[in-house]
Coordinates of C-alpha atoms in Angstrom, one line a residue:
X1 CA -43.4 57.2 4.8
X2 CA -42.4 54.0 4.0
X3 CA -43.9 52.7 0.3
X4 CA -44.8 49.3 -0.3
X5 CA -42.3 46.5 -1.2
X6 CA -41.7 43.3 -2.1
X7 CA -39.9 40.0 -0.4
X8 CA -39.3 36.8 -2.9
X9 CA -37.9 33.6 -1.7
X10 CA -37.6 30.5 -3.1
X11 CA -36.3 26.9 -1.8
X12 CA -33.7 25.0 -3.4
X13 CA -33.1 22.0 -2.0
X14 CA -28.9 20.1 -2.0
X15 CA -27.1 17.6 -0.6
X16 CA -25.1 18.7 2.0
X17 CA -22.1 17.1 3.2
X18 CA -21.7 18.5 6.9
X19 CA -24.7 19.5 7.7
X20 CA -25.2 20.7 11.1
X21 CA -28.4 20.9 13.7
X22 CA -31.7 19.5 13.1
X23 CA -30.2 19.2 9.0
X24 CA -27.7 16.3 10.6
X25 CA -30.8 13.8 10.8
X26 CA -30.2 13.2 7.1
X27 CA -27.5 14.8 4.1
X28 CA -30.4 17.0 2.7
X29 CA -30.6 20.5 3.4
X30 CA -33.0 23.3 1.9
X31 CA -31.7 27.0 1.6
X32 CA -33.7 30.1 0.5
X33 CA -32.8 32.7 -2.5
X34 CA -34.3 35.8 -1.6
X35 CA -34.6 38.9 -3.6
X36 CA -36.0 42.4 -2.3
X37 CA -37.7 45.0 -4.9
X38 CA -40.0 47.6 -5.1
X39 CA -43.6 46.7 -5.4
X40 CA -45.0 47.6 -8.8
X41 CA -48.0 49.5 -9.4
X42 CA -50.4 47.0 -9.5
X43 CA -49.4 45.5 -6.7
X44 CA -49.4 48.6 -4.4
X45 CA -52.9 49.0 -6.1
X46 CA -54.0 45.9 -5.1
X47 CA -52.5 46.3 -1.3
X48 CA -54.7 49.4 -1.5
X49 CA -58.2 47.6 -1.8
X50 CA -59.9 47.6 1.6
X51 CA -59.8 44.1 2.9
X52 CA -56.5 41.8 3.1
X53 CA -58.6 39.2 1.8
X54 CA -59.0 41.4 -1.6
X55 CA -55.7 41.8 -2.0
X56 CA -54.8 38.4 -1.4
X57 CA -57.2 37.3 -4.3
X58 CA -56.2 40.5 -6.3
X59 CA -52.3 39.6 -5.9
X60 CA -53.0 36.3 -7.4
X61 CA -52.1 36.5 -11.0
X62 CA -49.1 38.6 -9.8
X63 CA -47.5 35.5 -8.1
X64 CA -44.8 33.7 -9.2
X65 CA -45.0 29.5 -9.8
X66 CA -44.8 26.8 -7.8
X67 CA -42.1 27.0 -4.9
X68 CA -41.8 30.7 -5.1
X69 CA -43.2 33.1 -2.4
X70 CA -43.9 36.9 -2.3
X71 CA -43.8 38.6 1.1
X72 CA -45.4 42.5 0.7
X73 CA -44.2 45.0 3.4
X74 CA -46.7 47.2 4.2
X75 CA -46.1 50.4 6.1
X76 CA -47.5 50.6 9.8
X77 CA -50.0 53.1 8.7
X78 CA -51.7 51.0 6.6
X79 CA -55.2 50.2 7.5
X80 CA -55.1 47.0 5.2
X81 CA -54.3 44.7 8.3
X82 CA -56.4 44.3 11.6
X83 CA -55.4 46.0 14.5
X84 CA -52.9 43.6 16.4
X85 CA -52.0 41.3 13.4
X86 CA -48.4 41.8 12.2
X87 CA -48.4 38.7 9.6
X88 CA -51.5 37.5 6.9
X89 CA -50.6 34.6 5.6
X90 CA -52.9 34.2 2.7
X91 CA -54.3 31.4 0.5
X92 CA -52.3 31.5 -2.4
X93 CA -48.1 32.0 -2.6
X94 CA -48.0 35.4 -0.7
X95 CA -48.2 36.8 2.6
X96 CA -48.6 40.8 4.2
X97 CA -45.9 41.8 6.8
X98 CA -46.4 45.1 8.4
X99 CA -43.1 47.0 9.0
X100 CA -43.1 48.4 12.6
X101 CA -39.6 49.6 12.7
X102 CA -38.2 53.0 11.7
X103 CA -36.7 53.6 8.3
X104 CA -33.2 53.1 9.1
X105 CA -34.1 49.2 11.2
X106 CA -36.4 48.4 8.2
X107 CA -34.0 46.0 6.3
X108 CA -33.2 43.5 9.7
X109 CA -36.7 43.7 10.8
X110 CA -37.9 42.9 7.0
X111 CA -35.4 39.5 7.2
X112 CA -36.6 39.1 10.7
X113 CA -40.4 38.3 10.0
X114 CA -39.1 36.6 6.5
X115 CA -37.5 33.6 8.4
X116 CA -40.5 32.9 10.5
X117 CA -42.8 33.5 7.3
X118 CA -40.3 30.8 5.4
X119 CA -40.5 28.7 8.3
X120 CA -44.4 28.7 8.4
X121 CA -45.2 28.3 4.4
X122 CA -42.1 26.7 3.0
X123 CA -39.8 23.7 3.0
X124 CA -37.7 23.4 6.7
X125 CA -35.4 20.5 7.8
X126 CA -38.3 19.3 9.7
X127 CA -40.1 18.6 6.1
X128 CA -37.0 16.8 4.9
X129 CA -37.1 14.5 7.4
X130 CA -40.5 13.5 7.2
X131 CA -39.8 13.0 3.6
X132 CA -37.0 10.0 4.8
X133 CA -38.6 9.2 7.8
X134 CA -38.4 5.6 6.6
X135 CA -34.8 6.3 6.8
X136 CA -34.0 8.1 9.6
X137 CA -34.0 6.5 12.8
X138 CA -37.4 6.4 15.0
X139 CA -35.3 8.7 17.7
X140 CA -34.1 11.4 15.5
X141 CA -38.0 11.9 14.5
X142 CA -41.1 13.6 16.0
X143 CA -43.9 11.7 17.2
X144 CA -46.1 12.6 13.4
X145 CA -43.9 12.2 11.1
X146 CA -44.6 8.8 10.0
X147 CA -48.4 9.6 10.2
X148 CA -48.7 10.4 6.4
X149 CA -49.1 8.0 3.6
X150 CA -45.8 7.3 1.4
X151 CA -45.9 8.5 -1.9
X152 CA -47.3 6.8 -4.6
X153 CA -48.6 6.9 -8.0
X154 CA -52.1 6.4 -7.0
X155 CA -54.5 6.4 -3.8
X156 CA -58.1 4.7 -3.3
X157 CA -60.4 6.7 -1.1
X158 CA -63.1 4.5 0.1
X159 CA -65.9 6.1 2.5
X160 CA -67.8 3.3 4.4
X161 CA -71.1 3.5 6.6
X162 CA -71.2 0.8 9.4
X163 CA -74.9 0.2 10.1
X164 CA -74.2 -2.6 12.9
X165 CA -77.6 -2.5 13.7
X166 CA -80.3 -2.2 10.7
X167 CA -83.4 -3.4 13.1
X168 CA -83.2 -0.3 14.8
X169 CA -81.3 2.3 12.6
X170 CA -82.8 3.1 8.7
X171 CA -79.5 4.8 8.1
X172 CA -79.3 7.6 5.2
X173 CA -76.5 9.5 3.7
X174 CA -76.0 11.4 0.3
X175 CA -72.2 10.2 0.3
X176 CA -71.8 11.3 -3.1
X177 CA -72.8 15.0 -2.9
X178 CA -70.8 15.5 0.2
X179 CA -67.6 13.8 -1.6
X180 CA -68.5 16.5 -4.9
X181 CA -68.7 19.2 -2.1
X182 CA -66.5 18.5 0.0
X183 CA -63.4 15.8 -1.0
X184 CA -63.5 16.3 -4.8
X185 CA -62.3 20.4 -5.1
X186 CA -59.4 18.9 -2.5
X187 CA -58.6 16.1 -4.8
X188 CA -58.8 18.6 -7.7
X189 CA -55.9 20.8 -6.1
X190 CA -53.8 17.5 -5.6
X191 CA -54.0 16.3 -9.0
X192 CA -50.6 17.3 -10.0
X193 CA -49.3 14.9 -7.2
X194 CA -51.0 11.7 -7.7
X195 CA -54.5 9.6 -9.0
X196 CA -57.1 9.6 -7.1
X197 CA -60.3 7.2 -6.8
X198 CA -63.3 7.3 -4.8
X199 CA -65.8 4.5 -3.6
X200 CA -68.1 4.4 -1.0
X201 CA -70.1 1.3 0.7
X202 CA -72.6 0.4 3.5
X203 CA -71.8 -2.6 5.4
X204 CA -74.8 -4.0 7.8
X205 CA -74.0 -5.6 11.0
X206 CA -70.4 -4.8 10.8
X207 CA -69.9 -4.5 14.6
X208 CA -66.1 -2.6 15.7
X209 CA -64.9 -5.7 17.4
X210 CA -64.4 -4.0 20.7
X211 CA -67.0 -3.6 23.4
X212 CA -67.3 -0.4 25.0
X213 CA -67.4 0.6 28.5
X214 CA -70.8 1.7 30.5
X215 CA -70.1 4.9 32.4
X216 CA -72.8 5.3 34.7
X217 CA -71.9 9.0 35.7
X218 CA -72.9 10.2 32.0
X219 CA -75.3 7.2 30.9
X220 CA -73.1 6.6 28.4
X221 CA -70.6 4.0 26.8
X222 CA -67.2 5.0 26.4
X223 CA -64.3 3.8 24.2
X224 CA -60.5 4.2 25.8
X225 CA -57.7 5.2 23.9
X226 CA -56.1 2.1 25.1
X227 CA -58.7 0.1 23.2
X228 CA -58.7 2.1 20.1
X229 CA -55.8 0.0 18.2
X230 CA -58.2 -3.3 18.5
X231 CA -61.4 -1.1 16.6
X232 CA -59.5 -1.5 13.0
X233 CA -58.5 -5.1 12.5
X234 CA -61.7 -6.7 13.1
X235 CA -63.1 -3.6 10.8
X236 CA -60.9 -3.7 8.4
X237 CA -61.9 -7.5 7.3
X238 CA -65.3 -6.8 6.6
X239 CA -63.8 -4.0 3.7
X240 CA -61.6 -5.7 1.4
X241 CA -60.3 -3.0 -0.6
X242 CA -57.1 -3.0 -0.1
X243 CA -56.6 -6.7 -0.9
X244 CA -57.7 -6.0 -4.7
X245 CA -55.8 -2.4 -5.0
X246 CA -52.9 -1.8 -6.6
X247 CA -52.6 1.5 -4.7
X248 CA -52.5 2.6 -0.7
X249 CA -56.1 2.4 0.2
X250 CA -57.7 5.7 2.5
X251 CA -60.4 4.0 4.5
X252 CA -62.7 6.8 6.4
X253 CA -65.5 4.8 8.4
X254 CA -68.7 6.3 9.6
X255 CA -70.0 4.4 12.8
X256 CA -73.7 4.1 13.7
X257 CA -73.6 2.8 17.5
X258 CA -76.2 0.1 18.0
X259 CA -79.3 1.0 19.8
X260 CA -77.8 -1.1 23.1
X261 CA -74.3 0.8 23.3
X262 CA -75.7 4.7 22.4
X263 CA -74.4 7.2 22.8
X264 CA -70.9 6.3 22.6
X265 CA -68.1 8.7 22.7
X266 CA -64.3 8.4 22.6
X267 CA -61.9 9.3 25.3
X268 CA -58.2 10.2 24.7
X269 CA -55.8 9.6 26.3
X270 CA -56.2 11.9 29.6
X271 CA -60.0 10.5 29.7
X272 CA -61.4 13.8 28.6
X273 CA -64.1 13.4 25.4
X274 CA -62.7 13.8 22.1
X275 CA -64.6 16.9 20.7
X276 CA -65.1 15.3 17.4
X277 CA -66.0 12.1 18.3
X278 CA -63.6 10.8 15.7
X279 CA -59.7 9.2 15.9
X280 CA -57.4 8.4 12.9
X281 CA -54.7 5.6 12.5
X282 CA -51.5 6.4 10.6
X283 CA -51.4 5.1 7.1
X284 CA -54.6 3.3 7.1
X285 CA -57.6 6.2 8.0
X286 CA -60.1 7.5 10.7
X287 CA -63.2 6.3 12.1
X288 CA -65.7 8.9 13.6
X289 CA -68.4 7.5 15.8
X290 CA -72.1 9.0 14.7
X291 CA -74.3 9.2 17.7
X292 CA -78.3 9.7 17.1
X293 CA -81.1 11.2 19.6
X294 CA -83.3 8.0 20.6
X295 CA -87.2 8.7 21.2
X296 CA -88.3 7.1 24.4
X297 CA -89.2 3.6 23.9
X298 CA -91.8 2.3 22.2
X299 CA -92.2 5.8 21.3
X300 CA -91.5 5.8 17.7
X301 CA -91.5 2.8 15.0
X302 CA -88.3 0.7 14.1
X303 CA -86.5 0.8 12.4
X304 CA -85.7 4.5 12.7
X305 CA -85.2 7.1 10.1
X306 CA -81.4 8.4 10.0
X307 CA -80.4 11.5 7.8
X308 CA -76.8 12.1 8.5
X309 CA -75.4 15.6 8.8
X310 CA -72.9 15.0 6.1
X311 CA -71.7 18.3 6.3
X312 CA -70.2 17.7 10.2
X313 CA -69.2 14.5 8.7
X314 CA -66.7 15.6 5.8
X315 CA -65.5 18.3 7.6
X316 CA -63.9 15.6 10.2
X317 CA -63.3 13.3 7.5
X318 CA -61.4 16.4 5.4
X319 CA -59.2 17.0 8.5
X320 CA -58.5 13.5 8.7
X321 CA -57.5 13.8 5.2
X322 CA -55.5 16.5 5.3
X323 CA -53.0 15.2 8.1
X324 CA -53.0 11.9 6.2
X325 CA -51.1 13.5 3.5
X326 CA -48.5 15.5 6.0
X327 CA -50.7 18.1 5.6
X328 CA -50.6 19.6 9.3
X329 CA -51.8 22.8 11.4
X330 CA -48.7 25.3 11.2
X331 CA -48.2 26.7 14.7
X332 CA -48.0 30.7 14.8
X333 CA -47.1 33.3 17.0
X334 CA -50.0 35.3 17.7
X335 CA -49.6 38.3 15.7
X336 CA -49.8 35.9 12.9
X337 CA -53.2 35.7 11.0
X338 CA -53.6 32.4 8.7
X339 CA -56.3 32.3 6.7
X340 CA -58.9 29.6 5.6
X341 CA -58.1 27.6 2.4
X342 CA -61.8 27.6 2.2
X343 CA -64.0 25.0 -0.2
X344 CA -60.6 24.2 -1.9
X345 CA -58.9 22.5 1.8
X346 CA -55.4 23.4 0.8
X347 CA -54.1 26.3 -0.2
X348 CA -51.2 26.9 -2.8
X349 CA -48.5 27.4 -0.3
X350 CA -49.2 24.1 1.5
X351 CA -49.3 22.4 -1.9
X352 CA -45.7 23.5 -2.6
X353 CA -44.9 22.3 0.9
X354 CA -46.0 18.6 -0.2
X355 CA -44.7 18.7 -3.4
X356 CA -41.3 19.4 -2.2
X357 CA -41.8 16.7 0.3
X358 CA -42.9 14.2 -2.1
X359 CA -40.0 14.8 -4.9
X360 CA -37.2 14.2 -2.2
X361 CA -39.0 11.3 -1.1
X362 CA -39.9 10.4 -4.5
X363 CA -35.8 10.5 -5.1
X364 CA -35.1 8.3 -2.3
X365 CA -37.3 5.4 -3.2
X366 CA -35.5 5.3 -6.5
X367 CA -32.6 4.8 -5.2
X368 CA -33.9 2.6 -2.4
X369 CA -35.4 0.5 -5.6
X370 CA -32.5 0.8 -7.8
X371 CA -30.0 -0.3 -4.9
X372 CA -32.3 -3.3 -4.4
X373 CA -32.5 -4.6 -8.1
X374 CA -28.7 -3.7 -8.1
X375 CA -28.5 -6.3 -5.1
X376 CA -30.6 -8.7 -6.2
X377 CA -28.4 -9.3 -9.9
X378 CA -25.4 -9.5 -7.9
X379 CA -26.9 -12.6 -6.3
X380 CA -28.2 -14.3 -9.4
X381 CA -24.8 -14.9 -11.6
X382 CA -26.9 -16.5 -14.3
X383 CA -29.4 -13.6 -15.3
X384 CA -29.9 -12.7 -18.9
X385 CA -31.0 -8.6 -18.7
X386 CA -33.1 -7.7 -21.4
X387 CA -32.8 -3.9 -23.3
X388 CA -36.0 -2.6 -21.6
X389 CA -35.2 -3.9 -18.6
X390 CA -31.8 -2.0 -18.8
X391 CA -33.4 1.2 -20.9
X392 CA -35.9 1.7 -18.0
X393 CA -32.5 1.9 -15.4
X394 CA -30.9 4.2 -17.2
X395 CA -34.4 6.5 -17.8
X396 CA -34.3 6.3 -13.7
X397 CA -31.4 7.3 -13.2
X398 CA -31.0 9.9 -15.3
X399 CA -34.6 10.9 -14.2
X400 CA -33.2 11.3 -11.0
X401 CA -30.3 13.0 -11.4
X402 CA -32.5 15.8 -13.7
X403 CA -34.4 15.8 -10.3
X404 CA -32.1 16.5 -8.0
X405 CA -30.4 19.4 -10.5
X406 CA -33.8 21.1 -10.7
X407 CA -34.4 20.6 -7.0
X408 CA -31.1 22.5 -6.4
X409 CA -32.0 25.0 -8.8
X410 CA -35.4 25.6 -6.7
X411 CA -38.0 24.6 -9.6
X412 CA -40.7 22.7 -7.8
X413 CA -42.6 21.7 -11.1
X414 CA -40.2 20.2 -13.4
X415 CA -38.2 18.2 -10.2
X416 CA -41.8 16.4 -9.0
X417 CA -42.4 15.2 -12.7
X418 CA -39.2 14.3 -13.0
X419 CA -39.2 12.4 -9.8
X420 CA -42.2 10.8 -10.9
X421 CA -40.7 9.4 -14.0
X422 CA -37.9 8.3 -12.1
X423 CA -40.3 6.2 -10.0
X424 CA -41.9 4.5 -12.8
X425 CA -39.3 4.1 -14.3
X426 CA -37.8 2.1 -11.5
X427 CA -40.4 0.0 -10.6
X428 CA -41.1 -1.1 -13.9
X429 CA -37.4 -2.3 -13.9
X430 CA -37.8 -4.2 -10.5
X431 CA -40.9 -5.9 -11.4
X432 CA -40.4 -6.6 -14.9
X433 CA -41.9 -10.5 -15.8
X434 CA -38.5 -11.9 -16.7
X435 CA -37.5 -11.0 -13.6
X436 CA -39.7 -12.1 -11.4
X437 CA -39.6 -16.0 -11.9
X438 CA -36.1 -15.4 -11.4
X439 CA -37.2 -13.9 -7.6
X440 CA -39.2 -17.2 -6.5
X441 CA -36.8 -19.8 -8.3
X442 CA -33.2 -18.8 -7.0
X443 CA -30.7 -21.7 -6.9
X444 CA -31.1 -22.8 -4.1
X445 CA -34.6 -23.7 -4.4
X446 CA -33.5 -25.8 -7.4
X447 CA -31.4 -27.8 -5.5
X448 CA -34.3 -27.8 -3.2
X449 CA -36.6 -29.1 -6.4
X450 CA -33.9 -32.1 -8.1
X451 CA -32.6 -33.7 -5.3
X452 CA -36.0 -35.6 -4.0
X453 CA -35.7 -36.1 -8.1
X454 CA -32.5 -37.5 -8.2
X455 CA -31.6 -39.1 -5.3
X456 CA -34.0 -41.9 -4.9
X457 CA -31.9 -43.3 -8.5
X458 CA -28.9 -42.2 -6.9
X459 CA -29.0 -44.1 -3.4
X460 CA -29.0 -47.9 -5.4
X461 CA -25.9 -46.9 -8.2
X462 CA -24.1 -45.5 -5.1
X463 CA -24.7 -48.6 -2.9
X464 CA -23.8 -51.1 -5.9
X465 CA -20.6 -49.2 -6.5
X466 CA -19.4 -49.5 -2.9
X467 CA -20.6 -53.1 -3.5
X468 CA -18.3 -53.4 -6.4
X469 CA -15.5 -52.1 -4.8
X470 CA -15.4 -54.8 -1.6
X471 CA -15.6 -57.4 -4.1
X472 CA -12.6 -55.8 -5.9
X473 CA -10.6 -55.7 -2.7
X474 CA -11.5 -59.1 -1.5
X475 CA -10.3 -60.9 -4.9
X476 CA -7.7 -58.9 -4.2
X477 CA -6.8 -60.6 -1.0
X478 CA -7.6 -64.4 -1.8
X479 CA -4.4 -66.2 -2.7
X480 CA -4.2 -67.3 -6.2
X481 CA -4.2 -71.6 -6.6
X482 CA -1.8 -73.2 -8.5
X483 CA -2.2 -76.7 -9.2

């Protein structure tokens, strides 16, 4: 009988300079070390227990760190699994494979299942180029890839309640619970890859700019996909967040209908009803329209008493999230069981995922900025480049390149600090105060400046000098008189 046994894989990532297939979009590749043992006796004690779901918690200290996975081959005897499932993908940094092939087969079925494990919880090509897909052209890229946020430092998370009709609607929500639920243990996981902040407001009358459509067939207003693009703009003035952040701002926005256009429900694009009631815009947010039972008229007094179901609410809001931060749905043949990160919203494995994806983006804006700067001195000859200025190019660079090696060598941790640094690093160089007078008064705005200056005093001495100069050639020409 087959014991149980152990796959490791990790993913370093390199430059490649042929790459080939889907890898040819960009000159970054990702390849896999993997390594096949024995499993030790705690961990056959803990693929023992009689739940996947215990083992998967019990495995947990056993795991290695970030970027690393663990696939445990399980004989097909083993009652651990549920009947039909050949694949749990768990929480944390491991998954459970059962092995259906004889002894002899065990080996290429093992590597088999790996790949599509690999493929599922790690870093693929397709990762990579949603990483540069502010590099790569728009028809070498899927239609999602530039739905996520770019990486930064920092993000605002602002949660608003529109109320556009406060005569009618006495709208209540415990925003802040639901966020300490709900947002906050999410925000807790990510806090190796950025800052977070969270604000939440109520704006009255604050009306969605667009003007829905009666459908008489439902009794019921209706907003098109066609007419979702116009909702935000109008929206997004009444906020003003992100005109006083220094950070990309997430705006979620909770939508009381008014009493004269409820219910109101969103159509997609094949004019079915969108389940959630609720669409998202790439790198901005989502909006999810909150419908309310209406008493007969002149039934019950206005304005009427609203409690929101805030846990529907976050739940949308947390998916929203999610796919905000590249943080998509896997897809899985069917003998693959994934399970729930739970109150957490991410689990360890899609963590890695992003912080891969973030430190080769995170590389690529360096050099994006450092290229720019580089540009930018060429064009200004007169430039005086003080030592921090140049000690903060160096740090980058060399920030970078320690990035890159540690990226190569597969560890996750040390590469996304470094990359991190390297970011600072360069922007602190680009916008550095004795440079930036230097970016809105080139040379050619001085010329722009002195010559209204100048040239008013310079018209008269020119015109007297011509002046001059016919009356030197005309003395020149009288004929001298003798007496």
């Amino acid at each position: 009988m087959l014991s149980a046994a152990a796959v490791e894989a990790s993913s370093p990532v390199h430059r490649d300079p042929h790459p080939h297939g889907a890898a040819a979009k960009t000159s970054v590749t990702s390849r896999y070390e993997t390594t096949y043992r024995s499993a030790t006796v705690t961990e056959q004690a803990a693929l023992a227990l009689a739940t996947v779901k215990e083992a998967d918690a019990a495995l947990l200290p056993l795991q290695d760190s970030l970027g690393a996975l663990t696939v445990y081959v399980i004989p097909e005897t083993s009652p651990l699994l549920p009947q039909g499932v050949g694949v749990y993908i768990g929480k944390h940094r491991s998954a459970v494979m059962r092995c259906t092939q004889g002894p002899g087969d065990v080996l290429a079925a093992v590597s088999a299942w790996v790949q599509q494990i690999v493929q599922a919880m790690s870093f693929t090509t397709d990762s990579i180029a949603t990483a540069l897909s502010d590099r790569v052209p728009m028809d070498q890229l899927g239609t999602d890839t530039r739905r996520p946020f770019k990486s930064s430092l920092g993000y605002e998370i602002t949660f608003s309640l529109l109320n556009p009709d406060p005569k009618s609607h006495n709208v209540h929500w415990d925003i802040e619970a639901a966020v300490n639920s709900y947002v906050q243990p999410f925000l807790d996981k990510l806090g190796s890859v950025a800052n977070f902040s969270v604000d939440s407001q109520i704006l009255y009358y604050a009306v969605l700019g667009v003007s829905p459509r009666f459908d008489k067939a439902s009794s019921s207003f209706i907003l098109s996909a066609l007419s979702l693009p116009h909702v935000i703009n109008p929206v997004e003035a009444r906020l003003g967040s992100s005109a006083t952040s220094l950070y990309p701002v997430l705006n979620f926005l909770l939508y009381v209908p008014e009493r004269v256009h409820s219910p109101l429900y969103i159509q997609d694009t094949d004019g079915a009803a969108v389940g959630t009631n609720a669409f998202h815009s790439p790198r901005w947010g989502g909006i999810m329209v909150y419908n309310i039972d209406h008493p007969v008229a002149d039934k019950a007094p206005l304005p009427l008493w609203v409690d929101v179901d805030m846990v529907r609410v976050m739940e949308v809001f947390l998916a929203q999230l999610r796919l905000l931060f590249g943080i998509s749905q896997v897809s899985l043949p069917e003998e693959f069981l994934l399970e729930s990160p739970g109150n957490d919203g991410l689990t360890d494995w899609e963590l890695d995922r992003l912080l891969w994806t973030r430190t080769v983006e995170n590389i690529a804006t360096v050099s994006t900025t450092l290229t720019s700067l580089a540009q930018l001195l060429d064009k200004i000859g007169n430039i005086v480049i003080k030592d921090d200025v140049a000690s903060e190019v160096y740090h980058a660079v060399a920030s970078a390149q320690t990035a890159m090696l540690e990226l190569a060598s597969g560890h996750l941790g040390s590469a996304f600090q470094a990359s991190k640094e390297a970011v600072t690093s360069s922007e602190r160089a680009f916008f550095d105060p004795s440079l930036l007078h230097l970016l809105y008064f080139p040379d050619d705005q001085k010329f722009a400046i002195y010559i209204p200056l100048f040239l008013p005093m310079a018209v008269p001495i020119l015109l007297s000098l011509v002046k001059i100069l016919r009356e030197a050639k005309q003395s020149k020409k009288e004929p001298t008189k003798t007496d």
